[in-house]
Each structure stands twice: as C-alpha cells, then as structure tokens.
Short mmCIF file of C-alpha atoms and ligand atoms in Angstrom, two decimals:
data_model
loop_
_atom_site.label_atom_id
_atom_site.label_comp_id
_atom_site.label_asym_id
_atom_site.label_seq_id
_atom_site.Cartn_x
_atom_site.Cartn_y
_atom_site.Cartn_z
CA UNK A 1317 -50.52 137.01 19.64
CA UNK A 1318 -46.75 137.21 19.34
CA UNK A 1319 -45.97 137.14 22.44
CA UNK A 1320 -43.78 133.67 23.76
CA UNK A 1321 -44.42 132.63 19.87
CA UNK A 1322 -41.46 134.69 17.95
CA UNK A 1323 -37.72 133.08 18.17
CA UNK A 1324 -35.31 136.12 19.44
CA UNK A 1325 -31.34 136.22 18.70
CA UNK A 1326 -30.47 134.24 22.04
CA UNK A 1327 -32.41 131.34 20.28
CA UNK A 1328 -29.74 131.14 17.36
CA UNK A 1329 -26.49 130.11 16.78
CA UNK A 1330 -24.42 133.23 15.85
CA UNK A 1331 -20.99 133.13 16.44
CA UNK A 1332 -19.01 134.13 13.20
CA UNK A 1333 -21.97 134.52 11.56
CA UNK A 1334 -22.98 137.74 10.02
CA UNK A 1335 -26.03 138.99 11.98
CA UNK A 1336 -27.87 141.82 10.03
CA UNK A 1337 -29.80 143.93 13.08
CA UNK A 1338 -32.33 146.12 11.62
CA UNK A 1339 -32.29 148.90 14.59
CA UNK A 1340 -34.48 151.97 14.32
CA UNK A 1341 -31.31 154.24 15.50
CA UNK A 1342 -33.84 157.85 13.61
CA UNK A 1343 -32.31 160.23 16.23
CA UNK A 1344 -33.36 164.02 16.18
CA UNK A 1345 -30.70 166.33 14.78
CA UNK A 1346 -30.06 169.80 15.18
CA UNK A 1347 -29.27 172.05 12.00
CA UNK A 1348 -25.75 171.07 12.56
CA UNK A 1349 -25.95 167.12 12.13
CA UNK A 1350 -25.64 166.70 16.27
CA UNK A 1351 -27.86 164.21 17.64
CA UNK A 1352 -30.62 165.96 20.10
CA UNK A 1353 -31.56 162.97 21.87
CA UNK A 1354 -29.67 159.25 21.51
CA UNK A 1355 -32.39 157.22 23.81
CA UNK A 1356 -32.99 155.44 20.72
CA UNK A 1357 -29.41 154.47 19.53
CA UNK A 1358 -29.33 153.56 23.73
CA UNK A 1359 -31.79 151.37 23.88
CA UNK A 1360 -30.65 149.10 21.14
CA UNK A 1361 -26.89 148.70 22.70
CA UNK A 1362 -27.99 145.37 24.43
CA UNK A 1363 -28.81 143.61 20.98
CA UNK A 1364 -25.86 145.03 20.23
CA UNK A 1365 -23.19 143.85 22.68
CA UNK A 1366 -24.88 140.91 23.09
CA UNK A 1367 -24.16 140.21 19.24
CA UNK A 1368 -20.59 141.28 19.81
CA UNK A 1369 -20.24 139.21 22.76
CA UNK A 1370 -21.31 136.31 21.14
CA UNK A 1371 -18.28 136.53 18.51
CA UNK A 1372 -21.13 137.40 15.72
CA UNK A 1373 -19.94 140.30 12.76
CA UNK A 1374 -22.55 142.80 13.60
CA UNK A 1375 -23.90 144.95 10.46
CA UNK A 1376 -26.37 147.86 11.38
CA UNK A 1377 -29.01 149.16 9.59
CA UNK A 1378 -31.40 152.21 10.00
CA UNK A 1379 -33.79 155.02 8.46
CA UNK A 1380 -33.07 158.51 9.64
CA UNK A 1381 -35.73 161.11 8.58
CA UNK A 1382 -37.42 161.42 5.10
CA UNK A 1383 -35.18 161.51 2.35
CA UNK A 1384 -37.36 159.83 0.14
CA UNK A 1385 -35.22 157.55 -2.04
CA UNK A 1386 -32.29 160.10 -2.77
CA UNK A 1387 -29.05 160.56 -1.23
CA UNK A 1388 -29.63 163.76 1.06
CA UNK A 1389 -26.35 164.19 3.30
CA UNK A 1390 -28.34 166.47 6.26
CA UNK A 1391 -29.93 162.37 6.64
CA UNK A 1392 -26.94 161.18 6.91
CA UNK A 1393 -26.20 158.01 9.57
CA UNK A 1394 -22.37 159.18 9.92
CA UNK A 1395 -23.31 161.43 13.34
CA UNK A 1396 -24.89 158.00 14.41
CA UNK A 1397 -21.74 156.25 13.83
CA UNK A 1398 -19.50 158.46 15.91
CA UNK A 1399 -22.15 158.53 18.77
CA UNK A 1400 -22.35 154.39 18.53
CA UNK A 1401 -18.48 154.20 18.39
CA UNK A 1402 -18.80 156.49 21.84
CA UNK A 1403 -21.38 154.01 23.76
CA UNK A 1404 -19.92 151.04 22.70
CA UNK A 1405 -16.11 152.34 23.16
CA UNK A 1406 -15.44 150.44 20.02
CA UNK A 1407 -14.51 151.25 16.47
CA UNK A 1408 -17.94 150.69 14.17
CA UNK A 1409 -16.67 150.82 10.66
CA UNK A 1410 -19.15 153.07 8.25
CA UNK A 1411 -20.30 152.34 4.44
CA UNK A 1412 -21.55 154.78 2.82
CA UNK A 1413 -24.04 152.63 1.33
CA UNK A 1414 -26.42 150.14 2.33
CA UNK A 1415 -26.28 147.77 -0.29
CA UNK A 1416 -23.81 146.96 -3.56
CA UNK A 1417 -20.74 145.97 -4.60
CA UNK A 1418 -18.51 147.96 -2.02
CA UNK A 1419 -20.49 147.53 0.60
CA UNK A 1420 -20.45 143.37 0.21
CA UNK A 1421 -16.83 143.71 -0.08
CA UNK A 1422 -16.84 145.52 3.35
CA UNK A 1423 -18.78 143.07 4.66
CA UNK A 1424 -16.65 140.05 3.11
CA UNK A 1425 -13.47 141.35 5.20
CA UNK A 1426 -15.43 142.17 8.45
CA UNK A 1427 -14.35 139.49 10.97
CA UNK A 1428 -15.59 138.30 14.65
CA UNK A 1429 -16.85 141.33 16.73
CA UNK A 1430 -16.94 144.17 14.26
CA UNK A 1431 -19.21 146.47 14.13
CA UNK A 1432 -20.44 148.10 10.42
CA UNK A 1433 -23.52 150.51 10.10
CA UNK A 1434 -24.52 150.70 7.08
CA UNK A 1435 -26.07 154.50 5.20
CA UNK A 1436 -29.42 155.51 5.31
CA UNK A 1437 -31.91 152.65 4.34
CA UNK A 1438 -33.82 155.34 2.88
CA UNK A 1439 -31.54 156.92 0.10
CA UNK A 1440 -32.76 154.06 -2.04
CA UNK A 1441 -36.91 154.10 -3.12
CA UNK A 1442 -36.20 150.57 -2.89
CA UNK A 1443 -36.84 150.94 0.84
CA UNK A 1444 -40.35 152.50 1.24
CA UNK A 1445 -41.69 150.91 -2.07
CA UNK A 1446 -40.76 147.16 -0.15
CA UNK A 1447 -39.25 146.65 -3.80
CA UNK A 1448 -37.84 142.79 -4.39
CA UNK A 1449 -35.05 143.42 -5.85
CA UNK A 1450 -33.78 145.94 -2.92
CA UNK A 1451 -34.68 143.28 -0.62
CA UNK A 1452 -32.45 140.57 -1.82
CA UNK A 1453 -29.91 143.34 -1.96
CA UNK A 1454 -29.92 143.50 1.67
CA UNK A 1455 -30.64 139.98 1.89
CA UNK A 1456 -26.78 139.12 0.55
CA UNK A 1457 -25.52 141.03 3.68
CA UNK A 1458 -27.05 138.07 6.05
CA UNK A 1459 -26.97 135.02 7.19
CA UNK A 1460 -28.77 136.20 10.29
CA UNK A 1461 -31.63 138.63 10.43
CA UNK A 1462 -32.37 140.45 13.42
CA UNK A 1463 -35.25 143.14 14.23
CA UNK A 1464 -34.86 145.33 17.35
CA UNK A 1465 -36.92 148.02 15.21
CA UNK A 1466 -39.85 147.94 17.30
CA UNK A 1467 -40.51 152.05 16.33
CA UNK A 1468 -40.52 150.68 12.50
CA UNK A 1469 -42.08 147.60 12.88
CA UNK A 1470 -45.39 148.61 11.61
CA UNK A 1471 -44.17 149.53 8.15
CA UNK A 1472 -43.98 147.21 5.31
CA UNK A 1473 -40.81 148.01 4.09
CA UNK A 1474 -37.73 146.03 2.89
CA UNK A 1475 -35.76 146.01 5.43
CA UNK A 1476 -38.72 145.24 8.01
CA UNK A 1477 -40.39 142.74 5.77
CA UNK A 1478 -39.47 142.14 2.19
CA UNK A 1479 -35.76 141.16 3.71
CA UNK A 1480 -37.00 138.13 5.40
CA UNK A 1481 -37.91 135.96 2.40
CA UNK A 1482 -34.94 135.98 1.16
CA UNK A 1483 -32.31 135.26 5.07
CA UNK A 1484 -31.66 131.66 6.28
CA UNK A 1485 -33.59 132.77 9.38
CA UNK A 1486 -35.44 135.94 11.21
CA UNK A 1487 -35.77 136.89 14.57
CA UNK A 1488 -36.19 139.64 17.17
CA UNK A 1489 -34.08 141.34 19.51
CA UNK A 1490 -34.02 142.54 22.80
CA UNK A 1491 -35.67 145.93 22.26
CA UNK A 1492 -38.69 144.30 20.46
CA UNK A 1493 -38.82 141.64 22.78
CA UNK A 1494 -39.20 143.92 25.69
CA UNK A 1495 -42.02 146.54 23.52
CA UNK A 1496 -44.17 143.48 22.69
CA UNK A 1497 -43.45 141.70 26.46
CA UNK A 1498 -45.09 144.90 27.47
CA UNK A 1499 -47.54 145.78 24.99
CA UNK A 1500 -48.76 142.78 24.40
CA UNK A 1501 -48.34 141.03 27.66
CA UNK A 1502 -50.33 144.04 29.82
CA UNK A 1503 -52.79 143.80 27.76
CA UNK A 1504 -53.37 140.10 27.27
CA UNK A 1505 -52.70 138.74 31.26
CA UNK A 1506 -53.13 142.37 33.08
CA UNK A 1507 -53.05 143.07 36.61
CA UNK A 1508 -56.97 143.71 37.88
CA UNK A 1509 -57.59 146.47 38.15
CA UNK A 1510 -56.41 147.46 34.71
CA UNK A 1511 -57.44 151.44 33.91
CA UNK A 1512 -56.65 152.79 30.28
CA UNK A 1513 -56.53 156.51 30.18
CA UNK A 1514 -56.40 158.22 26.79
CA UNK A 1515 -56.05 161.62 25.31
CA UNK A 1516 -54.85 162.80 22.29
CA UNK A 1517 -56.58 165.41 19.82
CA UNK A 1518 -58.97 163.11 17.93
CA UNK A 1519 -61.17 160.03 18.79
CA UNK A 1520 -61.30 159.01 14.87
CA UNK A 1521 -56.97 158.37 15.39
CA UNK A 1522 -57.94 156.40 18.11
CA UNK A 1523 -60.98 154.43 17.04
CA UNK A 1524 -59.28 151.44 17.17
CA UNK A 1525 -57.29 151.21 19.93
CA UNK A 1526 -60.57 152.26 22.08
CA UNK A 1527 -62.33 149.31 21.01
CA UNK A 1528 -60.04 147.09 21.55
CA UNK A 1529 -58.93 148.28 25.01
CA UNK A 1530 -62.66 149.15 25.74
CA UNK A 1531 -63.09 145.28 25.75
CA UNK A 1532 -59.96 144.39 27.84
CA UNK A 1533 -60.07 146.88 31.14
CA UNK A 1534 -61.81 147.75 33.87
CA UNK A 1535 -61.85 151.66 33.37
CA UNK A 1536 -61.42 154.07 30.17
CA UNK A 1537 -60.50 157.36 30.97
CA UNK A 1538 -60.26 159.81 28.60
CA UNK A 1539 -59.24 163.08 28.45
CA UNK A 1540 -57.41 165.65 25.55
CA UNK A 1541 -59.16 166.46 22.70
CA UNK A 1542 -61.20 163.53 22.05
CA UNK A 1543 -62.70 163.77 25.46
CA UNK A 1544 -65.43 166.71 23.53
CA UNK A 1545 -66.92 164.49 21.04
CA UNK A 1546 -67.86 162.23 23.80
CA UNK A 1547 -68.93 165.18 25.93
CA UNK A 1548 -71.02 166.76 22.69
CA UNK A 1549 -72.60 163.05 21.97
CA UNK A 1550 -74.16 163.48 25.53
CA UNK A 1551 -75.90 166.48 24.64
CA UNK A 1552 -73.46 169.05 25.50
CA UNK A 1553 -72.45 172.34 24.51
CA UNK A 1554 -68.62 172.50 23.99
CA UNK A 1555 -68.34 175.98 22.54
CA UNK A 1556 -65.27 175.94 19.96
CA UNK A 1557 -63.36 172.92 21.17
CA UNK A 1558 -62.49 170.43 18.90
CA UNK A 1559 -65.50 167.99 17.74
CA UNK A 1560 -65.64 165.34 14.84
CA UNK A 1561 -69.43 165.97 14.18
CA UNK A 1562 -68.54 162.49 12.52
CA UNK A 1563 -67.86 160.69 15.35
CA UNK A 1564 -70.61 161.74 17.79
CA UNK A 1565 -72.74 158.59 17.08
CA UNK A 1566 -69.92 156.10 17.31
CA UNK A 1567 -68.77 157.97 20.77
CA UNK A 1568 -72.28 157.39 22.40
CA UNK A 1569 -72.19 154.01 21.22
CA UNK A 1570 -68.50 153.00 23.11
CA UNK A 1571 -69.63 154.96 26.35
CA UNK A 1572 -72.81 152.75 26.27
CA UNK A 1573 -71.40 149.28 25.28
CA UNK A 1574 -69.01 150.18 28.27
CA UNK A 1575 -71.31 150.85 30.63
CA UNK A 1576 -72.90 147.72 29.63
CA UNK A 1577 -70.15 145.41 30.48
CA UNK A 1578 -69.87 147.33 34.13
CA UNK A 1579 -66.74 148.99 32.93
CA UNK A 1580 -66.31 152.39 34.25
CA UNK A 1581 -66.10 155.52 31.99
CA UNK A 1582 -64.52 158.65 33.20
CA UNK A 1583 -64.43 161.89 31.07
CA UNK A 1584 -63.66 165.63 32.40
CA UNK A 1585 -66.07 167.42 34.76
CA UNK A 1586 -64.26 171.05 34.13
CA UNK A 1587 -61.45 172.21 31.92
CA UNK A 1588 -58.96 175.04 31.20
CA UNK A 1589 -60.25 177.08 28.22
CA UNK A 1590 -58.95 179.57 25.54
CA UNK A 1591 -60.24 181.82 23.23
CA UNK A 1592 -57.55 180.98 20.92
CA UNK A 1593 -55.11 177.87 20.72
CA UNK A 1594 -51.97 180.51 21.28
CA UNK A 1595 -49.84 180.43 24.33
CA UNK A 1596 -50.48 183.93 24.99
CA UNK A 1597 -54.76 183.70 25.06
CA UNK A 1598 -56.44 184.65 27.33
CA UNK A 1599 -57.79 181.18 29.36
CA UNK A 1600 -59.91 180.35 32.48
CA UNK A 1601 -61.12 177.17 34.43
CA UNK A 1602 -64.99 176.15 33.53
CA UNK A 1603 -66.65 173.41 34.45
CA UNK A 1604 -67.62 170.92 31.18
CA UNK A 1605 -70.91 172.17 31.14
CA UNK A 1606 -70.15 175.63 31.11
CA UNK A 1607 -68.01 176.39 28.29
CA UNK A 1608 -68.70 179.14 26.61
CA UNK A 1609 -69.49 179.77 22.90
CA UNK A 1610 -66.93 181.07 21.32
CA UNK A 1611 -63.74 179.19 24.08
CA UNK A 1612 -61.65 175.97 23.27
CA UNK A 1613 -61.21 173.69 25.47
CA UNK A 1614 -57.28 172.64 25.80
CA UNK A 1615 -56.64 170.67 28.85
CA UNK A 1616 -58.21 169.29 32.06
CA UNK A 1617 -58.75 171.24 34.56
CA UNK A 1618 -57.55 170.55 38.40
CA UNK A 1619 -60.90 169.00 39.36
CA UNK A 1620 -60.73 166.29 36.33
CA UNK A 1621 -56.77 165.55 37.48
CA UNK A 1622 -58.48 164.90 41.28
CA UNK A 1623 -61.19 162.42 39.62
CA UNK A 1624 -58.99 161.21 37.41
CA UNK A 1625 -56.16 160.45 40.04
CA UNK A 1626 -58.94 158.85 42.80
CA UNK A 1627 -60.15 156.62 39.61
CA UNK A 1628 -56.85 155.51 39.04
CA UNK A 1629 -55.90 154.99 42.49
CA UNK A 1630 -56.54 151.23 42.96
CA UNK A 1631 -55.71 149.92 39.57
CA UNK A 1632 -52.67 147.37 38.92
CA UNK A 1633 -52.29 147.98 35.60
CA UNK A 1634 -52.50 151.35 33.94
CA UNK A 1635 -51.85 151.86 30.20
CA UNK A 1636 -51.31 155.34 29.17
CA UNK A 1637 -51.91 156.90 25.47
CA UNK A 1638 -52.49 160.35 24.17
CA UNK A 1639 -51.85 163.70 26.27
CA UNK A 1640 -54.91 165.32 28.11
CA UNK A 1641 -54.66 168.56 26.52
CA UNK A 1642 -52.00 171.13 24.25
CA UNK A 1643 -49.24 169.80 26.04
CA UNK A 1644 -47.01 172.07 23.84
CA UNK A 1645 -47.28 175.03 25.30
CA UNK A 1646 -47.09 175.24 28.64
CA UNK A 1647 -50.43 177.56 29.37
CA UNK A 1648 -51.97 173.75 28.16
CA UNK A 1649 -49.65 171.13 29.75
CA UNK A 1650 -50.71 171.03 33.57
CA UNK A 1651 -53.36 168.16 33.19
CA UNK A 1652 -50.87 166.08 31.40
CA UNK A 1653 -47.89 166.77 33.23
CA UNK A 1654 -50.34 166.09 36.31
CA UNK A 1655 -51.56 163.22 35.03
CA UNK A 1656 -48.22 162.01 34.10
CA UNK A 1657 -47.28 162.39 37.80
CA UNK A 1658 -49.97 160.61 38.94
CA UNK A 1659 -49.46 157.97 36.86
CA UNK A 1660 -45.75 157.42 37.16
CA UNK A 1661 -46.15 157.63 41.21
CA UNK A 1662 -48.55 154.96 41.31
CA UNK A 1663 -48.13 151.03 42.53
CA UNK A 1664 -49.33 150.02 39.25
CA UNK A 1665 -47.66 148.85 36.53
CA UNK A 1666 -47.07 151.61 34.18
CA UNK A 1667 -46.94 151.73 30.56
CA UNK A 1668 -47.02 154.90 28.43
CA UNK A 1669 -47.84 154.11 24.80
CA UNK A 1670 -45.18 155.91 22.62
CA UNK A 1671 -45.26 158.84 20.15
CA UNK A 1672 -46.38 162.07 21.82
CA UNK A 1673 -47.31 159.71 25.20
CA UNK A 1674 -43.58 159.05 25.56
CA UNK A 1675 -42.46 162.53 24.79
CA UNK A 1676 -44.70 164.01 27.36
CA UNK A 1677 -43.24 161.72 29.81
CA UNK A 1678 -39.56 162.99 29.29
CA UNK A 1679 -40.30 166.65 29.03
CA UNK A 1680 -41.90 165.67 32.77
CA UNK A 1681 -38.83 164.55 33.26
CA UNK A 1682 -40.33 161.16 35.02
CA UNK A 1683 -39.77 158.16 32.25
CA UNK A 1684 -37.65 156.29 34.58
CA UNK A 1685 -40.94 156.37 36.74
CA UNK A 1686 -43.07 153.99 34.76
CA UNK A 1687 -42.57 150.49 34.59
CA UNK A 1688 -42.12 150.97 30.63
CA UNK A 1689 -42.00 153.82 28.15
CA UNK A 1690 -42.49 152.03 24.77
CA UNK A 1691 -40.52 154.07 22.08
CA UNK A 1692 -42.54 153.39 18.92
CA UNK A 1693 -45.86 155.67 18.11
CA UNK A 1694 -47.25 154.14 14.88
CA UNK A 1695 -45.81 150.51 16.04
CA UNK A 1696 -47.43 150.98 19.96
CA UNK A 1697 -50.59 152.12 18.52
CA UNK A 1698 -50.95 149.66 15.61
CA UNK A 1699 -50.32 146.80 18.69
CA UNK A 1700 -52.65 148.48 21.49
CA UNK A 1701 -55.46 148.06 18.78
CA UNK A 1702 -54.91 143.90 18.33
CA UNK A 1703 -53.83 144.71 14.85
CA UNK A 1704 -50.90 142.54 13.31
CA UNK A 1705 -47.43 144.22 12.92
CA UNK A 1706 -45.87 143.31 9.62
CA UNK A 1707 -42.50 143.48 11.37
CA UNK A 1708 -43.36 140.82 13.73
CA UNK A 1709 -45.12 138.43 11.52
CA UNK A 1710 -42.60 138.14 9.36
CA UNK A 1711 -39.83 136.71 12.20
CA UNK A 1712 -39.88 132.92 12.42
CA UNK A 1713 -42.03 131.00 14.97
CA UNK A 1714 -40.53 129.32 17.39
CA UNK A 1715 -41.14 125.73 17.27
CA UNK A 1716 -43.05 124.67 20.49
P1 AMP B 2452 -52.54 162.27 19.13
O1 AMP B 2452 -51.47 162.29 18.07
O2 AMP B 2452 -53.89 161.94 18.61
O3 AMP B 2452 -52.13 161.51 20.37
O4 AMP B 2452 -52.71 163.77 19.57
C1 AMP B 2452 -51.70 164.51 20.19
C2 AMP B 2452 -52.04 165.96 20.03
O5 AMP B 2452 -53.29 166.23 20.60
C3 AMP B 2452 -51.06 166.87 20.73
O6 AMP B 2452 -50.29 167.53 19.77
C4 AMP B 2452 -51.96 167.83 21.51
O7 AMP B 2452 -51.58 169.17 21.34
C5 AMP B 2452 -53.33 167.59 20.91
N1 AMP B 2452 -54.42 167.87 21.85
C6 AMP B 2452 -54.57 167.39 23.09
N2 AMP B 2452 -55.66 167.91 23.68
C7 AMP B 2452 -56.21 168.77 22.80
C8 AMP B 2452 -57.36 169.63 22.84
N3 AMP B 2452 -58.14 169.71 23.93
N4 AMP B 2452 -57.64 170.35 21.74
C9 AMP B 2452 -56.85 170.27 20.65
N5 AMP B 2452 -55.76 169.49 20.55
C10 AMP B 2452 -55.44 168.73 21.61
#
C-alpha cells in the first residue's frame, strides 16, 4: 500500500533548509537517567548524517516514556543528547523545549550541519491530544518534515500527523523506509514458501493480523498462548491454560477457512506445563492432549520445536510474531529461544515482527541473524494486519 508510493528525504531538496526529523529516539533508562539500550537512537543515525551531510540544519524530535502532558525531568531527552553527541562525534545543541519563543530563536541562529534535539514531545498534552494549535507550533520549526518514527507511526499524534498540514512538504526517512520495505514488501511479493509463525498470549490481540496473514502464506504456525483456544475449539481439554472462551468459535473458523485454501496449519502436539505461572513451579512435558486439570500450559515442548522446525524448513519467507510461551522466565523460554534459533539459522528471509518478538530475539542474543528485526510493536502489528498507519498516510505521495 505504501510501499514505492511515499517520497523519502533523498527525494527533496534540503540543503540549508531546516529539516524537522521526527525520530522515535524512547530509550530505556535506568533509575539513574542512563540509557539501558540505544538500538533505537542507532538506528536512526543514517537519517541523521545523511541530513547533516547534505548541508540541511537538523532539528530532532522525540517522546520518551509517559509523562502525560507535564514536565517530568526522570523523562527527560538530555541523556539522549549526550549519547547522540557520542555516535555522531558532533556537538547536538539541546532546548529545553519543544516548541515557543526560545526554542524558534534557537532554531533562527542554527546554521548548515547543526544538530538541535528538541525536549520531550510529551511534556505538552498538546502531543497525545493531536491538538491544532500544538501542531502549528511545531509546524514553525520546518520547512522540511521528516518521519523515521516507524515505532510511533501508528499513533495519531501531532508530531506524527497533525504536523503535516501545516509543513511545505512530508516525507519518510531511512528507518521507515526500511520497516515498511520489509513489512510491507514480505508480505505483498513474498518468497514461496512463505510460513507465518505466531505466538503471543492471546488470539483476540492478534485477530487481525491472523486474518490477514492467514490469506497471504502458505503455512500458519502458531504457538504461545493463543495456540489453547485453537486447541480447546477442537474439542480439547487444556486444563488451566489460558483460553478466551470468546474466541473458540472464531478459532475453528480460521483453522477451517485455512485448510480450505490448502494452507497448512500447525499448532503444538505436547507442551511444558506448570501448576502455577511462577518460575519456581513445579512443571513437566505432556503431550497436548494430556494436560492435566488443574496445569498451565507455558511453552512448547521439544517435540512441537521438532515439527515446528521440519515445517519451517523449506520456506523462503518466514515472518515471525509473538513468543511461543512465558519467555520471561527462563523455566518458560526454551520453545522460543528454540524457535528463535531455528528461525534465525534458516535460508529464508527472516523477519521478526517487533514488540516482545524483537526483544526475544536480543535476549537470544541472535538479531543480527534475521534478515530484519522491525523495532516498532504497535506500528509492526497495526501494518502485518493491512491496516493504514496514520504516520504513513500523512507523508506526501510521490508523483509517478
Ligand atoms: P503478545 O503481547 O500478545 O505478543 O504476548 C506476549 C506475552 O505472551 C508474553 O509476555 C508471554 O509471557 C505471554 N505468553 C506466551 N505464551 C503464553 C502462555 N502459554 N500462557 C500465558 N502467557 C503466554
């Protein structure tokens, strides 16, 4: 849908201008205000130089946690600053506002190939609420708008839509140009044979990014803690492991329609179970159809990882979402780890689907494995389930 159809930053002219790049730089911070993790302040440094390069004054903007609205210094983007002026061995000048007087007086004296980040998007309600007013605040700041906020780019908010009414022009950067390439690209030309394998705790968060999938591959494979509603819909017992009673009917009905179109639909044959989801519990292996009352199920067991690895075996394109069981604690991670392993090893090409998917993926320590680790949940989701990202439509088209 987006895909060859959105202009990016290499399409305009830039030099001298001042090229606003909404980046989604969120880090995790300890207590102490030290970033945890910079992956995502990394992967937005090619936008970044490239801007620089080009002789453009670059002014960042981000979110960092959930201040809601008010001015909250533990959400502060000045550890984000220092850790930017690091990568980019450059000074990047910090406001301690994102929009206003001062801050458009900053920007008036900012010449060719300076870097400003701008505070917290989110100490104004402005933000969130997509208010107009906010909007044409940061609008002043531009004459070029850029989004490389793929991780935000499913929120309506100011600086990821309302913004763009009000800027000569609007387009995407690398990052986002690379998330949808992916995203959108795998699943609209894939590789035959394409397998999707999903997990995650419930089929109802998930709904639509089965059906949509469920259309597009060859095999669905399914594991975590959706896999029991579909195994319960089949007439099952599951003992205590998680169900949506609601969902049972609309389960049968996927496997079915999928079966119909020839594609093939894998789900666990045994699984490691718990009699409490604690990582001390007591657990054992059981086949699917012998767990009993009163045990969770909360991850694959090593039988499921052999099927699931032999199903996956041939495919060209695999498109991983959702961990196959309590990945958290370790008593639970195995089948994802395993799967993860599998996955990342193969000829295919790889793409894990963000939020929880992505983490899993690090803490395996494997991410450089895959062909492409897409860093936005919400935004990866919203996409995998052919549903429009407000972030996206609102760039300008290219004119073909
Ligand atoms: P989601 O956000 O839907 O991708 O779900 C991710 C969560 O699903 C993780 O926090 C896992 O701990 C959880 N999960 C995976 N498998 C199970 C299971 N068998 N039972 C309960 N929760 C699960």
């Amino acid at each position: 849908m987006y895909l060859n159809n959105k202009m990016t930053i290499e399409e305009v002219d830039i030099k001298g201008k001042r090229v606003f790049i909404r980046a989604d730089l969120n880090v995790p911070l300890d207590g102490n205000q030290n970033i945890t993790d910079d992956t995502r302040i990394r992967f937005t440094l090619p936008t970044i130089n490239y801007a620089i390069d080009e002789g453009a004054k670059v002014i960042l903007c981000s979110h960092l946690g959930r201040p809601k609205g008010k001015r909250i210094e533990q959400f502060s983007l000045v550890p984000v600053a220092k850790r930017l002026q690091r990568l980019l061995n450059k000074e990047v000048i910090f406001a301690n506002d994102c929009v206003g007087k001062e801050v458009e007086d900053i920007v008036a004296k900012m010449k060719a190939g300076d870097v400003l980040l701008l505070e917290n998007l989110r100490f104004h309600s402005g933000e969130e609420a997509n208010d107009e007013a906010f909007s044409k605040s940061l609008a002043k700041l531009a004459d070029v708008y850029v989004n490389d906020a793929f991780g935000a780019a499913h929120r309506n908010h100011s600086s990821i839509s309302g913004i763009t009414k009000y800027v000569p022009v609007a387009v995407a950067g690398f990052l986002m140009k690379k998330e949808i390439g992916y995203l959108e690209g795998a699943v609209a030309n894939p590789v035959r044979p394409f397998a999707a394998v999903l997990g995650g705790a419930k089929v109802s968060g998930k709904i639509g990014v089965i059906e949509n999938l469920g259309e597009k591959v060859d095999k669905v494979i399914i594991g975590g803690g959706m896999a029991f509603t579909f195994i319960k819909a089949m007439g099952q017992e599951v003992g205590d492991s998680l169900v949506e009673e609601g969902m049972l009917e609309f389960a049968n009905k996927i496997r079915k329609k999928a079966q119909e179109r020839g594609v093939k639909f894998y789900l666990p044959v045994d699984c490691v179970v718990a009699t409490s989801m604690d990582p001390g519990a007591e657990t054992k292996i059981v086949t699917t159809q012998e767990i009993p009352k009163g045990w969770k199920a909360l991850d694959i067991g090593p039988a499921s990882v052999k099927l699931f690895a032999e199903a996956i075996a041939n495919a060209k394109t695999i498109i991983w979402n959702g961990p196959m069981g309590v990945f958290e604690m370790d008593a639970f991670s195995r089948g994802t780890f395993a799967i993860a392993r599998t996955i990342a090893d193969s000829y295919a090409t790889t793409i894990v689907g963000g939020g929880d998917t992505s983490l899993a993926a690090h803490r395996a320590g494997i991410s450089d494995a895959f062909s492409f680790v897409s860093t936005g949940g919400g935004a990866a989701l919203q996409l995998l389930e052919g549903k429009p990202l407000p972030g996206l439509t609102a760039l300008a088209d290219r004119k073909l």
